[in-house]
mmCIF file of C-alpha atoms and ligand atoms in Angstrom:
data_model
loop_
_atom_site.group_PDB
_atom_site.id
_atom_site.type_symbol
_atom_site.label_atom_id
_atom_site.label_comp_id
_atom_site.label_asym_id
_atom_site.label_seq_id
_atom_site.Cartn_x
_atom_site.Cartn_y
_atom_site.Cartn_z
ATOM 1 C CA MET A 1 -39.691 40.460 44.341
ATOM 2 C CA ASN A 2 -36.058 40.648 44.952
ATOM 3 C CA THR A 3 -34.521 41.987 41.530
ATOM 4 C CA ILE A 4 -31.041 40.117 41.186
ATOM 5 C CA TYR A 5 -28.167 42.476 39.711
ATOM 6 C CA ALA A 6 -25.223 41.470 37.430
ATOM 7 C CA LYS A 7 -22.816 43.322 35.577
ATOM 8 C CA MET A 8 -20.822 43.088 32.319
ATOM 9 C CA THR A 9 -18.976 44.161 29.667
ATOM 10 C CA GLU A 10 -19.493 42.844 25.652
ATOM 11 C CA GLU A 11 -15.874 42.563 25.959
ATOM 12 C CA GLU A 12 -16.196 40.206 29.251
ATOM 13 C CA ILE A 13 -19.469 38.329 29.086
ATOM 14 C CA ASP A 14 -20.310 36.678 31.969
ATOM 15 C CA ARG A 15 -21.432 33.114 30.997
ATOM 16 C CA GLU A 16 -22.917 32.222 34.911
ATOM 17 C CA GLN A 17 -24.767 35.040 34.894
ATOM 18 C CA ILE A 18 -26.517 34.998 31.460
ATOM 19 C CA ARG A 19 -26.899 31.213 31.991
ATOM 20 C CA LEU A 20 -29.616 32.188 35.351
ATOM 21 C CA ALA A 21 -30.850 35.196 32.725
ATOM 22 C CA GLY A 22 -31.610 32.697 30.094
ATOM 23 C CA GLU A 23 -33.434 30.455 32.951
ATOM 24 C CA ILE A 24 -35.721 33.406 33.878
ATOM 25 C CA LEU A 25 -36.711 33.957 30.912
ATOM 26 C CA ARG A 26 -37.375 30.257 30.249
ATOM 27 C CA ARG A 27 -39.735 30.090 33.074
ATOM 28 C CA GLY A 28 -41.347 33.082 32.069
ATOM 29 C CA GLY A 29 -39.754 36.037 34.449
ATOM 30 C CA LEU A 30 -38.401 39.096 33.327
ATOM 31 C CA VAL A 31 -34.633 40.948 32.421
ATOM 32 C CA ALA A 32 -33.625 44.361 31.802
ATOM 33 C CA PHE A 33 -30.624 44.066 28.931
ATOM 34 C CA PRO A 34 -28.429 46.503 27.546
ATOM 35 C CA THR A 35 -28.633 46.770 23.645
ATOM 36 C CA GLU A 36 -26.929 48.674 21.148
ATOM 37 C CA THR A 37 -30.210 51.117 21.425
ATOM 38 C CA VAL A 38 -31.528 51.486 24.793
ATOM 39 C CA TYR A 39 -32.115 48.697 27.846
ATOM 40 C CA GLY A 40 -34.714 46.874 27.420
ATOM 41 C CA LEU A 41 -36.868 44.692 29.625
ATOM 42 C CA GLY A 42 -37.422 40.412 28.047
ATOM 43 C CA GLY A 43 -39.186 38.095 28.040
ATOM 44 C CA ASP A 44 -39.991 35.407 26.684
ATOM 45 C CA ALA A 45 -42.306 36.512 23.580
ATOM 46 C CA PHE A 46 -44.374 33.165 22.854
ATOM 47 C CA ASN A 47 -44.979 33.305 26.791
ATOM 48 C CA PRO A 48 -48.308 35.151 26.629
ATOM 49 C CA GLU A 49 -48.096 35.642 30.798
ATOM 50 C CA SER A 50 -44.713 37.332 30.309
ATOM 51 C CA SER A 51 -45.812 39.836 27.822
ATOM 52 C CA ARG A 52 -48.477 40.177 29.991
ATOM 53 C CA LYS A 53 -46.186 40.660 32.908
ATOM 54 C CA ILE A 54 -43.994 43.490 31.347
ATOM 55 C CA TYR A 55 -46.949 45.631 30.500
ATOM 56 C CA ALA A 56 -47.432 45.295 34.253
ATOM 57 C CA ALA A 57 -44.088 45.879 35.465
ATOM 58 C CA LYS A 58 -43.530 49.031 32.796
ATOM 59 C CA GLY A 59 -47.542 50.290 33.691
ATOM 60 C CA ARG A 60 -47.648 50.230 30.241
ATOM 61 C CA PRO A 61 -51.275 50.393 28.076
ATOM 62 C CA SER A 62 -51.449 46.454 26.868
ATOM 63 C CA ASP A 63 -52.320 47.418 23.133
ATOM 64 C CA ASN A 64 -49.290 49.126 22.658
ATOM 65 C CA PRO A 65 -46.803 46.064 21.356
ATOM 66 C CA LEU A 66 -43.613 44.772 22.095
ATOM 67 C CA ILE A 67 -40.983 44.582 20.038
ATOM 68 C CA VAL A 68 -39.534 40.648 19.298
ATOM 69 C CA HIS A 69 -35.509 40.523 19.713
ATOM 70 C CA ILE A 70 -34.034 37.594 17.991
ATOM 71 C CA CYS A 71 -30.718 36.465 17.732
ATOM 72 C CA ARG A 72 -29.875 34.478 14.038
ATOM 73 C CA LEU A 73 -31.239 35.571 10.801
ATOM 74 C CA GLU A 74 -33.368 32.444 9.780
ATOM 75 C CA ASP A 75 -35.240 33.423 13.278
ATOM 76 C CA MET A 76 -37.517 36.056 11.536
ATOM 77 C CA GLU A 77 -39.514 32.752 9.870
ATOM 78 C CA ARG A 78 -40.446 31.635 13.011
ATOM 79 C CA VAL A 79 -42.525 34.934 14.123
ATOM 80 C CA ALA A 80 -43.325 36.201 10.770
ATOM 81 C CA ALA A 81 -46.094 34.347 8.714
ATOM 82 C CA ARG A 82 -44.457 35.848 5.423
ATOM 83 C CA VAL A 83 -41.109 37.316 5.218
ATOM 84 C CA THR A 84 -40.975 39.750 2.112
ATOM 85 C CA ARG A 85 -38.285 40.159 -0.483
ATOM 86 C CA GLU A 86 -37.768 43.390 1.192
ATOM 87 C CA ALA A 87 -37.431 42.599 4.285
ATOM 88 C CA ARG A 88 -35.128 39.679 3.776
ATOM 89 C CA LEU A 89 -33.003 43.244 1.807
ATOM 90 C CA LEU A 90 -33.182 45.236 4.662
ATOM 91 C CA ALA A 91 -32.211 42.020 7.052
ATOM 92 C CA GLU A 92 -29.027 41.683 5.185
ATOM 93 C CA ALA A 93 -28.089 45.594 4.951
ATOM 94 C CA PHE A 94 -28.687 46.564 8.512
ATOM 95 C CA TRP A 95 -28.817 43.245 11.277
ATOM 96 C CA PRO A 96 -27.717 42.849 13.249
ATOM 97 C CA GLY A 97 -28.164 46.962 14.031
ATOM 98 C CA PRO A 98 -30.871 49.465 15.238
ATOM 99 C CA LEU A 99 -33.557 48.390 12.572
ATOM 100 C CA THR A 100 -36.876 46.673 13.483
ATOM 101 C CA ILE A 101 -38.868 45.546 10.910
ATOM 102 C CA ILE A 102 -42.420 44.925 10.997
ATOM 103 C CA LEU A 103 -44.290 42.204 9.599
ATOM 104 C CA PRO A 104 -47.685 39.594 9.390
ATOM 105 C CA LYS A 105 -47.024 37.485 12.321
ATOM 106 C CA ARG A 106 -47.377 33.890 12.680
ATOM 107 C CA PRO A 107 -50.661 32.704 14.735
ATOM 108 C CA GLU A 108 -48.367 30.803 17.115
ATOM 109 C CA LEU A 109 -46.925 34.253 18.709
ATOM 110 C CA PRO A 110 -49.390 35.177 20.976
ATOM 111 C CA LEU A 111 -51.652 38.713 20.335
ATOM 112 C CA GLU A 112 -50.601 39.240 24.024
ATOM 113 C CA THR A 113 -47.004 39.956 22.956
ATOM 114 C CA THR A 114 -48.523 42.220 19.519
ATOM 115 C CA GLY A 115 -50.928 44.553 21.587
ATOM 116 C CA GLY A 116 -53.799 42.719 19.621
ATOM 117 C CA LEU A 117 -52.115 43.147 16.284
ATOM 118 C CA ASP A 118 -51.697 40.212 13.366
ATOM 119 C CA THR A 119 -48.727 42.089 12.770
ATOM 120 C CA VAL A 120 -45.064 41.580 14.184
ATOM 121 C CA ALA A 121 -42.290 44.302 14.821
ATOM 122 C CA ILE A 122 -38.553 42.317 14.960
ATOM 123 C CA ARG A 123 -35.463 43.292 15.890
ATOM 124 C CA PHE A 124 -32.033 41.513 15.432
ATOM 125 C CA PRO A 125 -29.541 43.541 17.674
ATOM 126 C CA SER A 126 -25.899 43.791 17.900
ATOM 127 C CA ASN A 127 -24.774 44.442 21.284
ATOM 128 C CA LYS A 128 -23.391 40.644 22.487
ATOM 129 C CA ILE A 129 -24.613 40.865 25.641
ATOM 130 C CA ALA A 130 -28.239 41.184 24.196
ATOM 131 C CA LYS A 131 -27.532 38.444 21.581
ATOM 132 C CA ALA A 132 -26.047 36.247 24.549
ATOM 133 C CA MET A 133 -29.226 35.976 26.578
ATOM 134 C CA ILE A 134 -31.668 35.631 23.793
ATOM 135 C CA ASP A 135 -30.003 32.487 23.064
ATOM 136 C CA ALA A 136 -29.957 31.809 26.700
ATOM 137 C CA GLY A 137 -33.607 32.689 26.386
ATOM 138 C CA GLY A 138 -34.969 30.570 23.672
ATOM 139 C CA GLY A 139 -34.095 33.076 21.104
ATOM 140 C CA PHE A 140 -37.274 34.763 20.733
ATOM 141 C CA ILE A 141 -37.554 37.367 23.525
ATOM 142 C CA ALA A 142 -39.924 40.518 23.300
ATOM 143 C CA ALA A 143 -39.126 43.520 24.558
ATOM 144 C CA PRO A 144 -40.361 47.235 24.953
ATOM 145 C CA SER A 145 -37.564 49.819 26.767
ATOM 146 C CA ALA A 146 -37.412 49.200 30.190
ATOM 147 C CA ASN A 147 -38.165 52.145 31.705
ATOM 148 C CA ARG A 148 -41.668 52.931 33.262
ATOM 149 C CA SER A 149 -44.472 53.985 30.857
ATOM 150 C CA GLY A 150 -44.072 57.771 29.746
ATOM 151 C CA ARG A 151 -40.737 58.392 31.384
ATOM 152 C CA PRO A 152 -37.528 58.506 29.286
ATOM 153 C CA SER A 153 -35.939 55.509 27.756
ATOM 154 C CA PRO A 154 -32.996 54.321 29.570
ATOM 155 C CA THR A 155 -29.564 54.451 28.734
ATOM 156 C CA LEU A 156 -27.862 53.499 31.622
ATOM 157 C CA ALA A 157 -28.595 50.303 33.755
ATOM 158 C CA GLN A 158 -29.096 52.604 36.575
ATOM 159 C CA TYR A 159 -32.405 54.405 34.912
ATOM 160 C CA CYS A 160 -33.848 50.463 34.748
ATOM 161 C CA ARG A 161 -33.166 50.386 38.973
ATOM 162 C CA GLU A 162 -35.124 53.520 39.626
ATOM 163 C CA ASP A 163 -37.572 52.584 37.226
ATOM 164 C CA LEU A 164 -38.219 48.593 37.766
ATOM 165 C CA ASP A 165 -36.294 47.675 41.188
ATOM 166 C CA GLY A 166 -38.610 44.930 43.052
ATOM 167 C CA ARG A 167 -40.893 44.952 39.483
ATOM 168 C CA VAL A 168 -38.514 42.400 37.233
ATOM 169 C CA ASP A 169 -36.220 39.313 38.326
ATOM 170 C CA MET A 170 -32.613 40.546 37.040
ATOM 171 C CA ILE A 171 -31.518 43.749 35.770
ATOM 172 C CA ILE A 172 -27.695 43.247 33.855
ATOM 173 C CA ASP A 173 -25.697 46.268 33.318
ATOM 174 C CA GLY A 174 -23.497 46.456 30.483
ATOM 175 C CA GLY A 175 -22.616 50.089 30.947
ATOM 176 C CA GLN A 176 -23.717 53.094 28.657
ATOM 177 C CA VAL A 177 -25.939 52.120 26.047
ATOM 178 C CA GLY A 178 -23.919 53.551 22.324
ATOM 179 C CA LEU A 179 -26.502 55.045 20.275
ATOM 180 C CA GLY A 180 -29.011 56.051 22.992
ATOM 181 C CA LEU A 181 -31.996 56.546 20.801
ATOM 182 C CA GLU A 182 -34.592 53.322 19.911
ATOM 183 C CA SER A 183 -34.658 51.703 16.580
ATOM 184 C CA THR A 184 -36.168 52.869 14.121
ATOM 185 C CA ILE A 185 -39.342 50.895 12.859
ATOM 186 C CA ILE A 186 -40.076 50.101 9.163
ATOM 187 C CA ASP A 187 -43.805 48.703 8.461
ATOM 188 C CA LEU A 188 -43.571 46.503 5.365
ATOM 189 C CA THR A 189 -47.067 45.255 5.621
ATOM 190 C CA ASP A 190 -48.460 48.254 3.152
ATOM 191 C CA THR A 191 -47.813 48.987 -0.557
ATOM 192 C CA THR A 192 -45.086 51.250 0.213
ATOM 193 C CA PRO A 193 -42.353 50.938 2.948
ATOM 194 C CA ILE A 194 -43.018 53.297 5.973
ATOM 195 C CA ILE A 195 -40.753 54.708 8.299
ATOM 196 C CA LEU A 196 -43.301 54.148 11.664
ATOM 197 C CA ARG A 197 -39.787 55.658 14.117
ATOM 198 C CA PRO A 198 -36.846 57.527 13.012
ATOM 199 C CA GLY A 199 -34.299 56.458 14.533
ATOM 200 C CA PHE A 200 -30.043 55.711 13.777
ATOM 201 C CA VAL A 201 -30.977 53.713 10.591
ATOM 202 C CA THR A 202 -31.993 56.759 8.456
ATOM 203 C CA TRP A 203 -35.108 57.387 5.490
ATOM 204 C CA GLU A 204 -31.457 57.818 3.538
ATOM 205 C CA LYS A 205 -29.842 54.851 4.096
ATOM 206 C CA LEU A 206 -33.347 52.795 4.088
ATOM 207 C CA GLN A 207 -33.897 54.297 0.531
ATOM 208 C CA GLU A 208 -30.577 52.935 -0.144
ATOM 209 C CA VAL A 209 -31.769 49.841 -0.184
ATOM 210 C CA LEU A 210 -35.322 49.642 -1.126
ATOM 211 C CA GLY A 211 -35.780 53.004 -3.263
ATOM 212 C CA ASN A 212 -39.149 54.212 -2.332
ATOM 213 C CA VAL A 213 -39.603 54.517 1.657
ATOM 214 C CA ASN A 214 -41.917 56.761 2.929
ATOM 215 C CA ALA A 215 -40.696 58.915 5.731
ATOM 216 C CA GLY A 216 -43.579 58.582 7.782
ATOM 217 C CA SER A 217 -44.267 61.855 9.672
ATOM 218 C CA LEU A 218 -41.482 64.061 11.765
ATOM 219 C CA VAL A 219 -44.189 62.939 14.544
ATOM 220 C CA PRO A 220 -48.227 61.550 14.391
ATOM 221 C CA ASP A 221 -50.324 64.089 14.059
ATOM 222 C CA LEU A 222 -52.908 63.162 16.647
ATOM 223 C CA ASN A 223 -55.801 65.088 14.815
ATOM 224 C CA ASP A 224 -55.054 63.465 10.940
ATOM 225 C CA GLU A 225 -57.585 60.786 10.628
ATOM 226 C CA THR A 226 -56.288 59.538 7.430
ATOM 227 C CA ALA A 227 -52.078 59.910 8.890
ATOM 228 C CA PRO A 228 -50.193 55.914 9.367
ATOM 229 C CA LYS A 229 -50.918 55.448 13.167
ATOM 230 C CA ALA A 230 -48.048 53.637 14.694
ATOM 231 C CA PRO A 231 -49.685 51.807 18.211
ATOM 232 C CA GLY A 232 -48.188 53.459 21.142
ATOM 233 C CA MET A 233 -48.188 56.927 19.734
ATOM 234 C CA LYS A 234 -51.087 58.144 21.300
ATOM 235 C CA TYR A 235 -49.373 57.616 24.799
ATOM 236 C CA ARG A 236 -47.181 60.144 26.710
ATOM 237 C CA HIS A 237 -43.649 59.681 25.888
ATOM 238 C CA TYR A 238 -40.159 60.498 27.512
ATOM 239 C CA ALA A 239 -41.648 62.980 29.254
ATOM 240 C CA PRO A 240 -40.027 64.854 31.955
ATOM 241 C CA GLN A 241 -41.595 65.964 35.273
ATOM 242 C CA GLY A 242 -41.147 69.646 34.388
ATOM 243 C CA ASN A 243 -42.898 71.128 31.160
ATOM 244 C CA LEU A 244 -40.707 71.014 28.098
ATOM 245 C CA THR A 245 -40.540 73.507 25.654
ATOM 246 C CA ILE A 246 -38.688 73.369 21.749
ATOM 247 C CA VAL A 247 -37.602 76.712 21.153
ATOM 248 C CA ASP A 248 -36.426 76.728 16.832
ATOM 249 C CA GLY A 249 -35.113 79.614 15.044
ATOM 250 C CA PRO A 250 -31.896 81.985 14.342
ATOM 251 C CA GLN A 251 -29.790 81.616 17.612
ATOM 252 C CA ASP A 252 -29.634 85.459 18.452
ATOM 253 C CA LYS A 253 -33.634 85.056 19.165
ATOM 254 C CA VAL A 254 -33.549 81.627 20.668
ATOM 255 C CA THR A 255 -31.011 83.209 23.190
ATOM 256 C CA ALA A 256 -33.219 86.061 23.950
ATOM 257 C CA TYR A 257 -36.289 84.276 24.374
ATOM 258 C CA ILE A 258 -34.975 81.599 26.511
ATOM 259 C CA ASN A 259 -33.325 84.059 28.771
ATOM 260 C CA GLU A 260 -36.225 86.349 29.280
ATOM 261 C CA LYS A 261 -38.095 82.812 30.343
ATOM 262 C CA ILE A 262 -35.472 82.131 32.954
ATOM 263 C CA SER A 263 -35.890 85.694 34.462
ATOM 264 C CA ILE A 264 -39.033 85.047 34.631
ATOM 265 C CA HIS A 265 -39.409 81.693 36.173
ATOM 266 C CA ARG A 266 -36.814 82.814 38.158
ATOM 267 C CA SER A 267 -39.155 85.331 39.839
ATOM 268 C CA GLU A 268 -41.813 82.700 40.637
ATOM 269 C CA GLY A 269 -39.009 80.441 41.882
ATOM 270 C CA ILE A 270 -38.644 77.566 39.162
ATOM 271 C CA ARG A 271 -36.090 76.096 38.249
ATOM 272 C CA THR A 272 -35.090 76.494 34.404
ATOM 273 C CA GLY A 273 -33.134 73.686 32.383
ATOM 274 C CA VAL A 274 -31.966 74.361 29.148
ATOM 275 C CA ILE A 275 -30.726 71.843 26.675
ATOM 276 C CA CYS A 276 -28.013 72.782 24.015
ATOM 277 C CA THR A 277 -25.054 72.387 22.922
ATOM 278 C CA GLU A 278 -21.461 72.653 23.139
ATOM 279 C CA GLU A 279 -21.642 75.721 20.923
ATOM 280 C CA THR A 280 -24.149 77.660 23.015
ATOM 281 C CA LYS A 281 -23.607 76.021 26.230
ATOM 282 C CA ASN A 282 -21.903 79.481 27.837
ATOM 283 C CA VAL A 283 -24.993 81.809 26.478
ATOM 284 C CA TYR A 284 -27.989 80.427 28.539
ATOM 285 C CA ALA A 285 -28.470 82.197 32.355
ATOM 286 C CA ALA A 286 -30.889 79.242 33.653
ATOM 287 C CA ASP A 287 -30.315 77.034 36.796
ATOM 288 C CA LEU A 288 -29.301 74.276 34.649
ATOM 289 C CA VAL A 289 -27.890 73.974 31.709
ATOM 290 C CA LYS A 290 -27.031 70.745 29.869
ATOM 291 C CA SER A 291 -25.028 70.255 26.683
ATOM 292 C CA ALA A 292 -26.044 67.153 24.514
ATOM 293 C CA GLY A 293 -22.917 67.696 22.499
ATOM 294 C CA SER A 294 -21.765 69.566 18.939
ATOM 295 C CA ARG A 295 -24.114 70.473 16.931
ATOM 296 C CA GLU A 296 -21.743 68.931 14.211
ATOM 297 C CA ASP A 297 -21.870 65.928 16.265
ATOM 298 C CA GLU A 298 -25.725 64.403 15.830
ATOM 299 C CA GLU A 299 -24.757 61.325 17.818
ATOM 300 C CA SER A 300 -23.576 62.891 20.349
ATOM 301 C CA VAL A 301 -26.829 64.817 20.921
ATOM 302 C CA ALA A 302 -28.693 61.054 20.295
ATOM 303 C CA ARG A 303 -26.685 59.515 23.173
ATOM 304 C CA GLU A 304 -27.040 62.543 25.972
ATOM 305 C CA LEU A 305 -30.863 63.492 25.375
ATOM 306 C CA PHE A 306 -32.767 61.107 27.419
ATOM 307 C CA ARG A 307 -30.121 61.325 30.112
ATOM 308 C CA ILE A 308 -30.463 64.483 30.532
ATOM 309 C CA LEU A 309 -34.034 64.215 30.771
ATOM 310 C CA ARG A 310 -33.913 62.152 33.441
ATOM 311 C CA GLU A 311 -31.407 64.701 34.921
ATOM 312 C CA PHE A 312 -33.791 67.452 34.766
ATOM 313 C CA ASP A 313 -36.372 65.078 37.275
ATOM 314 C CA ASP A 314 -33.816 64.077 39.394
ATOM 315 C CA GLU A 315 -32.593 68.274 40.135
ATOM 316 C CA GLY A 316 -36.525 68.978 40.205
ATOM 317 C CA ALA A 317 -36.517 71.285 36.393
ATOM 318 C CA GLY A 318 -40.045 72.871 36.545
ATOM 319 C CA GLU A 319 -39.418 74.542 33.470
ATOM 320 C CA ILE A 320 -37.172 73.446 30.462
ATOM 321 C CA TYR A 321 -36.080 74.494 27.024
ATOM 322 C CA ALA A 322 -34.945 72.710 24.721
ATOM 323 C CA GLU A 323 -32.620 74.340 21.111
ATOM 324 C CA SER A 324 -34.226 72.925 17.973
ATOM 325 C CA PHE A 325 -32.395 70.730 15.775
ATOM 326 C CA ASP A 326 -32.450 70.057 11.561
ATOM 327 C CA SER A 327 -34.932 66.974 11.344
ATOM 328 C CA THR A 328 -32.481 65.216 8.390
ATOM 329 C CA GLY A 329 -30.250 61.968 9.003
ATOM 330 C CA ILE A 330 -30.015 61.357 12.590
ATOM 331 C CA GLY A 331 -31.698 64.566 13.421
ATOM 332 C CA ARG A 332 -35.084 63.147 12.735
ATOM 333 C CA ALA A 333 -35.015 60.913 14.994
ATOM 334 C CA VAL A 334 -33.860 63.650 17.817
ATOM 335 C CA MET A 335 -36.321 65.700 16.745
ATOM 336 C CA ASN A 336 -39.016 63.287 17.096
ATOM 337 C CA ARG A 337 -37.932 62.197 20.317
ATOM 338 C CA LEU A 338 -37.763 65.744 21.382
ATOM 339 C CA LEU A 339 -40.869 66.649 20.243
ATOM 340 C CA LYS A 340 -42.765 63.903 21.691
ATOM 341 C CA ALA A 341 -41.546 64.848 25.269
ATOM 342 C CA ALA A 342 -42.718 68.155 24.703
ATOM 343 C CA GLY A 343 -46.172 67.199 24.226
ATOM 344 C CA GLN A 344 -45.284 68.472 20.656
ATOM 345 C CA ARG A 345 -44.692 72.209 22.567
ATOM 346 C CA ILE A 346 -42.622 74.270 19.907
ATOM 347 C CA VAL A 347 -42.134 78.112 19.746
ATOM 348 C CA HIS A 348 -40.964 79.459 16.197
ATOM 349 C CA LEU A 349 -39.302 82.381 16.148
ATOM 350 C CA GLY A 350 -39.079 84.639 12.901
HETATM 351 P P1 AMP B 401 -40.638 50.756 23.387
HETATM 352 O O1 AMP B 401 -38.998 49.622 22.526
HETATM 353 O O2 AMP B 401 -40.671 51.029 24.309
HETATM 354 O O3 AMP B 401 -40.589 52.049 22.397
HETATM 355 O O4 AMP B 401 -41.678 49.899 22.628
HETATM 356 C C1 AMP B 401 -41.991 49.371 20.993
HETATM 357 C C2 AMP B 401 -42.313 49.953 20.177
HETATM 358 O O5 AMP B 401 -42.304 49.394 18.781
HETATM 359 C C3 AMP B 401 -44.543 49.977 20.424
HETATM 360 O O6 AMP B 401 -45.090 51.318 21.241
HETATM 361 C C4 AMP B 401 -44.466 50.820 18.999
HETATM 362 O O7 AMP B 401 -44.685 51.552 18.311
HETATM 363 C C5 AMP B 401 -43.738 49.711 18.211
HETATM 364 N N1 AMP B 401 -44.499 48.001 17.566
HETATM 365 C C6 AMP B 401 -44.231 47.183 17.882
HETATM 366 N N2 AMP B 401 -44.258 46.339 17.045
HETATM 367 C C7 AMP B 401 -45.145 46.655 16.133
HETATM 368 C C8 AMP B 401 -46.227 46.423 15.202
HETATM 369 N N3 AMP B 401 -46.765 45.521 15.088
HETATM 370 N N4 AMP B 401 -46.820 47.752 14.621
HETATM 371 C C9 AMP B 401 -46.577 49.062 14.401
HETATM 372 N N5 AMP B 401 -45.278 48.881 15.544
HETATM 373 C C10 AMP B 401 -44.756 48.213 16.337
HETATM 374 MG MG1 MG B 402 -40.561 52.869 24.795
#
């Protein structure tokens, strides 16, 4: 398949290209598009064949459900069987924006789109290109992140191209995304609302609107049979090709530990990468040292993380060490993605 490339900005939307994207989506094709979180890979949510194509293009297991993207508040009712009071409160407070709400699904929505579940994940993104494309494509666009399964989510169109060129009909380049981590997912189908994936809409903010919210686990405990299960959590996520280890503890110990590893790996001929911050970028002797921004600026760390993981792949980092971050506020989302990328490998130094 020959992938069509389009380029535009939120300020200057190319109406002709959006019309073409809409046509592709309506006839069952796939379009990768920018959102405020990461790039998505979209298909018509009501067309089971489109959803099958999304799984195939990504190499994604078909029991890992997709998120249905809408561009009008009232369209929630077209995919959810019941729109609860809590769902309305959240939609009013955070939409359009980086929050995904899980509700019971309407029977008309194909099971292919929801990974076989009787619930649906719904999001109304704020990115103007995304909104225009969803509208042009019929209003209901199923989309996971636009990466090959297991790789870090794309924060630039060039990463969609690397992963999906020739596998999708169109890729819309809208520049670097603003946030860089996927949406917060909150499940409203149980007695107490529970966060299945932390993101920019933090636990603290959700509690302000709903009162009691279960923060969920920082990362799914794969051995705990009683823990709530987020679909897809059993799969490898965001993983770089090198071995990633998170190192937690006082900075002087972290520095010493990582520097010792660097010299061991160097003697073995292995290139080592370090994910650090502005404050510490000069303390490591690694081949590849990447600052994700200042520790004070968690939003920068969130925005840069997936780009850094991809760059390490391109640069052949065999071993990667990451500093640890506070898991409050947006830091919770950062640590969740880091722990998943590291296969939960974390070293605690006293
Ligand atoms: P992605 O944006 O690529 O992470 O893919 C969408 C993610 O949304 C899936 O991996 C699930 O974790 C989550 N999701 C989608 N639908 C549901 C649902 N009905 N229930 C729980 N989680 C869901
Ligand atoms: Mg994904």
